[in-house]
């Protein structure tokens, strides 16, 4: 949540930096890693213990203990959140990753370049692309939170249709549109009362 607060502060001040991009990627990685089921962790630990019991050499055991960890890769986090929310927003089948495969490769490359300050690799995304990535993945993070709060998917889509910056970034980044319901202005009782004040 600290990263999210910093992103909101950057937006309020109108700042666009590469650190904002890194903060958003940290948010995505954190929320998706938290989603790893405890059952998977228990199963992994059982298999690891089974493997360790078969190893006789102490150096090999130390190696397995040190380097054999149940972690979710950053690529897996990006694929997971992209797949989940592109499907929710556009109504396409889960597992159809051709849409976001290239952008995920670019995100991973640039994240590694900015995180590790590599002189061998260069960033591949333009500043404009980074702004779109920031916009889309920040909204994906918000959708994840709204889902946890029990907000209906149709209501989330209706609300997002009124965020022109997101609609445009989503269309340009993924080539998709958000599903429209019959009445896009029916966004809940509170919003209906507040329409006159916007």
C-alpha positions as protocol buffer text, in pm:
chain_id: "A"
residue {
  index: 1
  type: UNK
  ca { x: 0 y: 0 z: 0 }
}
residue {
  index: 2
  type: UNK
  ca { x: 297 y: 235 z: 51 }
}
residue {
  index: 3
  type: UNK
  ca { x: 374 y: 214 z: -321 }
}
residue {
  index: 4
  type: UNK
  ca { x: 11 y: 294 z: -402 }
}
residue {
  index: 5
  type: UNK
  ca { x: 20 y: 603 z: -178 }
}
residue {
  index: 6
  type: UNK
  ca { x: 336 y: 721 z: -354 }
}
residue {
  index: 7
  type: UNK
  ca { x: 177 y: 667 z: -696 }
}
residue {
  index: 8
  type: UNK
  ca { x: -128 y: 872 z: -592 }
}
residue {
  index: 9
  type: UNK
  ca { x: 98 y: 1149 z: -461 }
}
residue {
  index: 10
  type: UNK
  ca { x: 294 y: 1151 z: -790 }
}
residue {
  index: 11
  type: UNK
  ca { x: -34 y: 1182 z: -981 }
}
residue {
  index: 12
  type: UNK
  ca { x: -159 y: 1463 z: -760 }
}
residue {
  index: 13
  type: UNK
  ca { x: 163 y: 1653 z: -823 }
}
residue {
  index: 14
  type: UNK
  ca { x: 160 y: 1569 z: -1194 }
}
residue {
  index: 15
  type: UNK
  ca { x: 492 y: 1384 z: -1181 }
}
residue {
  index: 16
  type: UNK
  ca { x: 581 y: 1115 z: -1435 }
}
residue {
  index: 17
  type: UNK
  ca { x: 902 y: 933 z: -1354 }
}
residue {
  index: 18
  type: UNK
  ca { x: 1042 y: 588 z: -1406 }
}
residue {
  index: 19
  type: UNK
  ca { x: 1012 y: 540 z: -1031 }
}
residue {
  index: 20
  type: UNK
  ca { x: 634 y: 564 z: -1069 }
}
residue {
  index: 21
  type: UNK
  ca { x: 652 y: 282 z: -1323 }
}
residue {
  index: 22
  type: UNK
  ca { x: 859 y: 74 z: -1079 }
}
residue {
  index: 23
  type: UNK
  ca { x: 618 y: 148 z: -792 }
}
residue {
  index: 24
  type: UNK
  ca { x: 321 y: 29 z: -998 }
}
residue {
  index: 25
  type: UNK
  ca { x: 506 y: -288 z: -1092 }
}
residue {
  index: 26
  type: UNK
  ca { x: 582 y: -345 z: -721 }
}
residue {
  index: 27
  type: UNK
  ca { x: 211 y: -307 z: -644 }
}
residue {
  index: 28
  type: UNK
  ca { x: 120 y: -563 z: -910 }
}
residue {
  index: 29
  type: UNK
  ca { x: 385 y: -807 z: -796 }
}
residue {
  index: 30
  type: UNK
  ca { x: 285 y: -770 z: -431 }
}
residue {
  index: 31
  type: UNK
  ca { x: -89 y: -813 z: -481 }
}
residue {
  index: 32
  type: UNK
  ca { x: -44 y: -1112 z: -710 }
}
residue {
  index: 33
  type: UNK
  ca { x: 209 y: -1283 z: -482 }
}
residue {
  index: 34
  type: UNK
  ca { x: -32 y: -1241 z: -192 }
}
residue {
  index: 35
  type: UNK
  ca { x: -290 y: -1427 z: -401 }
}
residue {
  index: 36
  type: UNK
  ca { x: -79 y: -1746 z: -402 }
}
residue {
  index: 37
  type: UNK
  ca { x: -284 y: -2000 z: -218 }
}
residue {
  index: 38
  type: UNK
  ca { x: -165 y: -2126 z: 117 }
}
residue {
  index: 39
  type: UNK
  ca { x: -245 y: -2476 z: -9 }
}
residue {
  index: 40
  type: UNK
  ca { x: 18 y: -2440 z: -283 }
}
residue {
  index: 41
  type: UNK
  ca { x: 274 y: -2336 z: -21 }
}
residue {
  index: 42
  type: UNK
  ca { x: 196 y: -2640 z: 197 }
}
residue {
  index: 43
  type: UNK
  ca { x: 217 y: -2876 z: -103 }
}
residue {
  index: 44
  type: UNK
  ca { x: 546 y: -2722 z: -213 }
}
residue {
  index: 45
  type: UNK
  ca { x: 696 y: -2761 z: 135 }
}
residue {
  index: 46
  type: UNK
  ca { x: 591 y: -3128 z: 146 }
}
residue {
  index: 47
  type: UNK
  ca { x: 761 y: -3197 z: -188 }
}
residue {
  index: 48
  type: UNK
  ca { x: 1071 y: -3006 z: -78 }
}
residue {
  index: 49
  type: UNK
  ca { x: 1096 y: -3206 z: 245 }
}
residue {
  index: 50
  type: UNK
  ca { x: 1052 y: -3529 z: 47 }
}
residue {
  index: 51
  type: UNK
  ca { x: 1331 y: -3425 z: -188 }
}
residue {
  index: 52
  type: UNK
  ca { x: 1560 y: -3329 z: 101 }
}
residue {
  index: 53
  type: UNK
  ca { x: 1507 y: -3667 z: 267 }
}
residue {
  index: 54
  type: UNK
  ca { x: 1644 y: -3837 z: -47 }
}
residue {
  index: 55
  type: UNK
  ca { x: 1961 y: -3624 z: -66 }
}
residue {
  index: 56
  type: UNK
  ca { x: 2260 y: -3755 z: 125 }
}
residue {
  index: 57
  type: UNK
  ca { x: 2525 y: -3489 z: 57 }
}
residue {
  index: 58
  type: UNK
  ca { x: 2501 y: -3196 z: 305 }
}
residue {
  index: 59
  type: UNK
  ca { x: 2619 y: -2941 z: 46 }
}
residue {
  index: 60
  type: UNK
  ca { x: 2340 y: -3050 z: -189 }
}
residue {
  index: 61
  type: UNK
  ca { x: 2088 y: -3023 z: 93 }
}
residue {
  index: 62
  type: UNK
  ca { x: 2207 y: -2671 z: 174 }
}
residue {
  index: 63
  type: UNK
  ca { x: 2179 y: -2581 z: -194 }
}
residue {
  index: 64
  type: UNK
  ca { x: 1818 y: -2706 z: -213 }
}
residue {
  index: 65
  type: UNK
  ca { x: 1723 y: -2527 z: 112 }
}
residue {
  index: 66
  type: UNK
  ca { x: 1878 y: -2201 z: -11 }
}
residue {
  index: 67
  type: UNK
  ca { x: 1767 y: -2195 z: -375 }
}
residue {
  index: 68
  type: UNK
  ca { x: 1454 y: -2411 z: -393 }
}
residue {
  index: 69
  type: UNK
  ca { x: 1186 y: -2162 z: -293 }
}
residue {
  index: 70
  type: UNK
  ca { x: 821 y: -2135 z: -383 }
}
residue {
  index: 71
  type: UNK
  ca { x: 812 y: -1794 z: -539 }
}
residue {
  index: 72
  type: UNK
  ca { x: 592 y: -1654 z: -807 }
}
residue {
  index: 73
  type: UNK
  ca { x: 793 y: -1491 z: -1085 }
}
residue {
  index: 74
  type: UNK
  ca { x: 725 y: -1133 z: -1191 }
}
residue {
  index: 75
  type: UNK
  ca { x: 627 y: -1260 z: -1537 }
}
residue {
  index: 76
  type: UNK
  ca { x: 369 y: -1492 z: -1378 }
}
residue {
  index: 77
  type: UNK
  ca { x: 230 y: -1200 z: -1176 }
}
residue {
  index: 78
  type: UNK
  ca { x: 195 y: -984 z: -1487 }
}
residue {
  index: 79
  type: UNK
  ca { x: 37 y: -1263 z: -1690 }
}
residue {
  index: 80
  type: UNK
  ca { x: -204 y: -1341 z: -1408 }
}
residue {
  index: 81
  type: UNK
  ca { x: -332 y: -989 z: -1353 }
}
residue {
  index: 82
  type: UNK
  ca { x: -337 y: -910 z: -1726 }
}
residue {
  index: 83
  type: UNK
  ca { x: -533 y: -1222 z: -1810 }
}
residue {
  index: 84
  type: UNK
  ca { x: -775 y: -1182 z: -1523 }
}
residue {
  index: 85
  type: UNK
  ca { x: -869 y: -820 z: -1586 }
}
residue {
  index: 86
  type: UNK
  ca { x: -853 y: -813 z: -1964 }
}
residue {
  index: 87
  type: UNK
  ca { x: -1103 y: -1101 z: -1954 }
}
residue {
  index: 88
  type: UNK
  ca { x: -1319 y: -916 z: -1701 }
}
residue {
  index: 89
  type: UNK
  ca { x: -1313 y: -587 z: -1890 }
}
residue {
  index: 90
  type: UNK
  ca { x: -1341 y: -710 z: -2249 }
}
residue {
  index: 91
  type: UNK
  ca { x: -1516 y: -1043 z: -2207 }
}
residue {
  index: 92
  type: UNK
  ca { x: -1257 y: -1253 z: -2388 }
}
residue {
  index: 93
  type: UNK
  ca { x: -1163 y: -1609 z: -2299 }
}
residue {
  index: 94
  type: UNK
  ca { x: -912 y: -1667 z: -2023 }
}
residue {
  index: 95
  type: UNK
  ca { x: -576 y: -1789 z: -2140 }
}
residue {
  index: 96
  type: UNK
  ca { x: -571 y: -1578 z: -2454 }
}
residue {
  index: 97
  type: UNK
  ca { x: -236 y: -1413 z: -2392 }
}
residue {
  index: 98
  type: UNK
  ca { x: -134 y: -1306 z: -2744 }
}
residue {
  index: 99
  type: UNK
  ca { x: -289 y: -968 z: -2668 }
}
residue {
  index: 100
  type: UNK
  ca { x: -51 y: -885 z: -2386 }
}
residue {
  index: 101
  type: UNK
  ca { x: 252 y: -1106 z: -2457 }
}
residue {
  index: 102
  type: UNK
  ca { x: 455 y: -829 z: -2626 }
}
residue {
  index: 103
  type: UNK
  ca { x: 371 y: -565 z: -2368 }
}
residue {
  index: 104
  type: UNK
  ca { x: 465 y: -800 z: -2083 }
}
residue {
  index: 105
  type: UNK
  ca { x: 803 y: -864 z: -2246 }
}
residue {
  index: 106
  type: UNK
  ca { x: 856 y: -487 z: -2275 }
}
residue {
  index: 107
  type: UNK
  ca { x: 749 y: -428 z: -1914 }
}
residue {
  index: 108
  type: UNK
  ca { x: 985 y: -696 z: -1784 }
}
residue {
  index: 109
  type: UNK
  ca { x: 1273 y: -562 z: -1992 }
}
residue {
  index: 110
  type: UNK
  ca { x: 1225 y: -203 z: -1877 }
}
residue {
  index: 111
  type: UNK
  ca { x: 1166 y: -302 z: -1515 }
}
residue {
  index: 112
  type: UNK
  ca { x: 1493 y: -495 z: -1518 }
}
residue {
  index: 113
  type: UNK
  ca { x: 1678 y: -206 z: -1685 }
}
residue {
  index: 114
  type: UNK
  ca { x: 1552 y: 52 z: -1432 }
}
residue {
  index: 115
  type: UNK
  ca { x: 1586 y: -180 z: -1131 }
}
residue {
  index: 116
  type: UNK
  ca { x: 1932 y: -320 z: -1203 }
}
residue {
  index: 117
  type: UNK
  ca { x: 2079 y: -25 z: -1395 }
}
residue {
  index: 118
  type: UNK
  ca { x: 2213 y: -259 z: -1659 }
}
residue {
  index: 119
  type: UNK
  ca { x: 2444 y: -107 z: -1918 }
}
residue {
  index: 120
  type: UNK
  ca { x: 2391 y: -401 z: -2152 }
}
residue {
  index: 121
  type: UNK
  ca { x: 2015 y: -366 z: -2182 }
}
residue {
  index: 122
  type: UNK
  ca { x: 1827 y: -56 z: -2292 }
}
residue {
  index: 123
  type: UNK
  ca { x: 1465 y: 41 z: -2223 }
}
residue {
  index: 124
  type: UNK
  ca { x: 1232 y: -51 z: -2510 }
}
residue {
  index: 125
  type: UNK
  ca { x: 918 y: 141 z: -2414 }
}
residue {
  index: 126
  type: UNK
  ca { x: 869 y: 504 z: -2502 }
}
residue {
  index: 127
  type: UNK
  ca { x: 764 y: 750 z: -2234 }
}
residue {
  index: 128
  type: UNK
  ca { x: 415 y: 747 z: -2386 }
}
residue {
  index: 129
  type: UNK
  ca { x: 396 y: 367 z: -2358 }
}
residue {
  index: 130
  type: UNK
  ca { x: 509 y: 381 z: -1995 }
}
residue {
  index: 131
  type: UNK
  ca { x: 232 y: 630 z: -1918 }
}
residue {
  index: 132
  type: UNK
  ca { x: -24 y: 389 z: -2072 }
}
residue {
  index: 133
  type: UNK
  ca { x: 122 y: 91 z: -1885 }
}
residue {
  index: 134
  type: UNK
  ca { x: 110 y: 290 z: -1560 }
}
residue {
  index: 135
  type: UNK
  ca { x: -251 y: 388 z: -1622 }
}
residue {
  index: 136
  type: UNK
  ca { x: -370 y: 36 z: -1710 }
}
residue {
  index: 137
  type: UNK
  ca { x: -187 y: -157 z: -1440 }
}
residue {
  index: 138
  type: UNK
  ca { x: -278 y: 95 z: -1170 }
}
residue {
  index: 139
  type: UNK
  ca { x: -644 y: 40 z: -1267 }
}
residue {
  index: 140
  type: UNK
  ca { x: -592 y: -339 z: -1270 }
}
residue {
  index: 141
  type: UNK
  ca { x: -464 y: -304 z: -912 }
}
residue {
  index: 142
  type: UNK
  ca { x: -775 y: -103 z: -820 }
}
residue {
  index: 143
  type: UNK
  ca { x: -1002 y: -364 z: -979 }
}
residue {
  index: 144
  type: UNK
  ca { x: -832 y: -633 z: -771 }
}
residue {
  index: 145
  type: UNK
  ca { x: -914 y: -434 z: -456 }
}
residue {
  index: 146
  type: UNK
  ca { x: -1273 y: -364 z: -568 }
}
residue {
  index: 147
  type: UNK
  ca { x: -1323 y: -735 z: -639 }
}
residue {
  index: 148
  type: UNK
  ca { x: -1207 y: -816 z: -286 }
}
residue {
  index: 149
  type: UNK
  ca { x: -1461 y: -566 z: -155 }
}
residue {
  index: 150
  type: UNK
  ca { x: -1738 y: -750 z: -344 }
}
residue {
  index: 151
  type: UNK
  ca { x: -1815 y: -486 z: -608 }
}
residue {
  index: 152
  type: UNK
  ca { x: -1994 y: -639 z: -908 }
}
residue {
  index: 153
  type: UNK
  ca { x: -1791 y: -676 z: -1228 }
}
residue {
  index: 154
  type: UNK
  ca { x: -2058 y: -501 z: -1436 }
}
residue {
  index: 155
  type: UNK
  ca { x: -2047 y: -200 z: -1203 }
}
residue {
  index: 156
  type: UNK
  ca { x: -1666 y: -187 z: -1226 }
}
residue {
  index: 157
  type: UNK
  ca { x: -1688 y: -187 z: -1608 }
}
residue {
  index: 158
  type: UNK
  ca { x: -1955 y: 86 z: -1608 }
}
residue {
  index: 159
  type: UNK
  ca { x: -1748 y: 306 z: -1378 }
}
residue {
  index: 160
  type: UNK
  ca { x: -1433 y: 256 z: -1585 }
}
residue {
  index: 161
  type: UNK
  ca { x: -1615 y: 357 z: -1904 }
}
residue {
  index: 162
  type: UNK
  ca { x: -1625 y: 710 z: -1756 }
}
residue {
  index: 163
  type: UNK
  ca { x: -1246 y: 721 z: -1708 }
}
residue {
  index: 164
  type: UNK
  ca { x: -1143 y: 852 z: -2050 }
}
residue {
  index: 165
  type: UNK
  ca { x: -772 y: 831 z: -1978 }
}
residue {
  index: 166
  type: UNK
  ca { x: -799 y: 461 z: -1890 }
}
residue {
  index: 167
  type: UNK
  ca { x: -1034 y: 379 z: -2181 }
}
residue {
  index: 168
  type: UNK
  ca { x: -788 y: 537 z: -2426 }
}
residue {
  index: 169
  type: UNK
  ca { x: -476 y: 379 z: -2269 }
}
residue {
  index: 170
  type: UNK
  ca { x: -644 y: 36 z: -2257 }
}
residue {
  index: 171
  type: UNK
  ca { x: -749 y: 62 z: -2623 }
}
residue {
  index: 172
  type: UNK
  ca { x: -404 y: 174 z: -2738 }
}
residue {
  index: 173
  type: UNK
  ca { x: -208 y: -73 z: -2524 }
}
residue {
  index: 174
  type: UNK
  ca { x: -416 y: -387 z: -2577 }
}
residue {
  index: 175
  type: UNK
  ca { x: -630 y: -299 z: -2882 }
}
residue {
  index: 176
  type: UNK
  ca { x: -946 y: -379 z: -2686 }
}
residue {
  index: 177
  type: UNK
  ca { x: -1255 y: -200 z: -2563 }
}
residue {
  index: 178
  type: UNK
  ca { x: -1443 y: -238 z: -2238 }
}
residue {
  index: 179
  type: UNK
  ca { x: -1772 y: -428 z: -2259 }
}
residue {
  index: 180
  type: UNK
  ca { x: -2069 y: -193 z: -2256 }
}
residue {
  index: 181
  type: UNK
  ca { x: -2391 y: -271 z: -2077 }
}
residue {
  index: 182
  type: UNK
  ca { x: -2721 y: -122 z: -2188 }
}
residue {
  index: 183
  type: UNK
  ca { x: -2716 y: 159 z: -1934 }
}
residue {
  index: 184
  type: UNK
  ca { x: -2363 y: 281 z: -1873 }
}
residue {
  index: 185
  type: UNK
  ca { x: -2491 y: 561 z: -1649 }
}
residue {
  index: 186
  type: UNK
  ca { x: -2643 y: 323 z: -1395 }
}
residue {
  index: 187
  type: UNK
  ca { x: -2336 y: 318 z: -1172 }
}
residue {
  index: 188
  type: UNK
  ca { x: -2508 y: 292 z: -838 }
}
residue {
  index: 189
  type: UNK
  ca { x: -2730 y: 494 z: -609 }
}
residue {
  index: 190
  type: UNK
  ca { x: -2454 y: 727 z: -484 }
}
residue {
  index: 191
  type: UNK
  ca { x: -2339 y: 812 z: -836 }
}
residue {
  index: 192
  type: UNK
  ca { x: -2695 y: 877 z: -951 }
}
residue {
  index: 193
  type: UNK
  ca { x: -2737 y: 1135 z: -675 }
}
residue {
  index: 194
  type: UNK
  ca { x: -2400 y: 1297 z: -757 }
}
residue {
  index: 195
  type: UNK
  ca { x: -2439 y: 1329 z: -1140 }
}
residue {
  index: 196
  type: UNK
  ca { x: -2561 y: 1689 z: -1104 }
}
residue {
  index: 197
  type: UNK
  ca { x: -2246 y: 1789 z: -919 }
}
residue {
  index: 198
  type: UNK
  ca { x: -1989 y: 1662 z: -1168 }
}
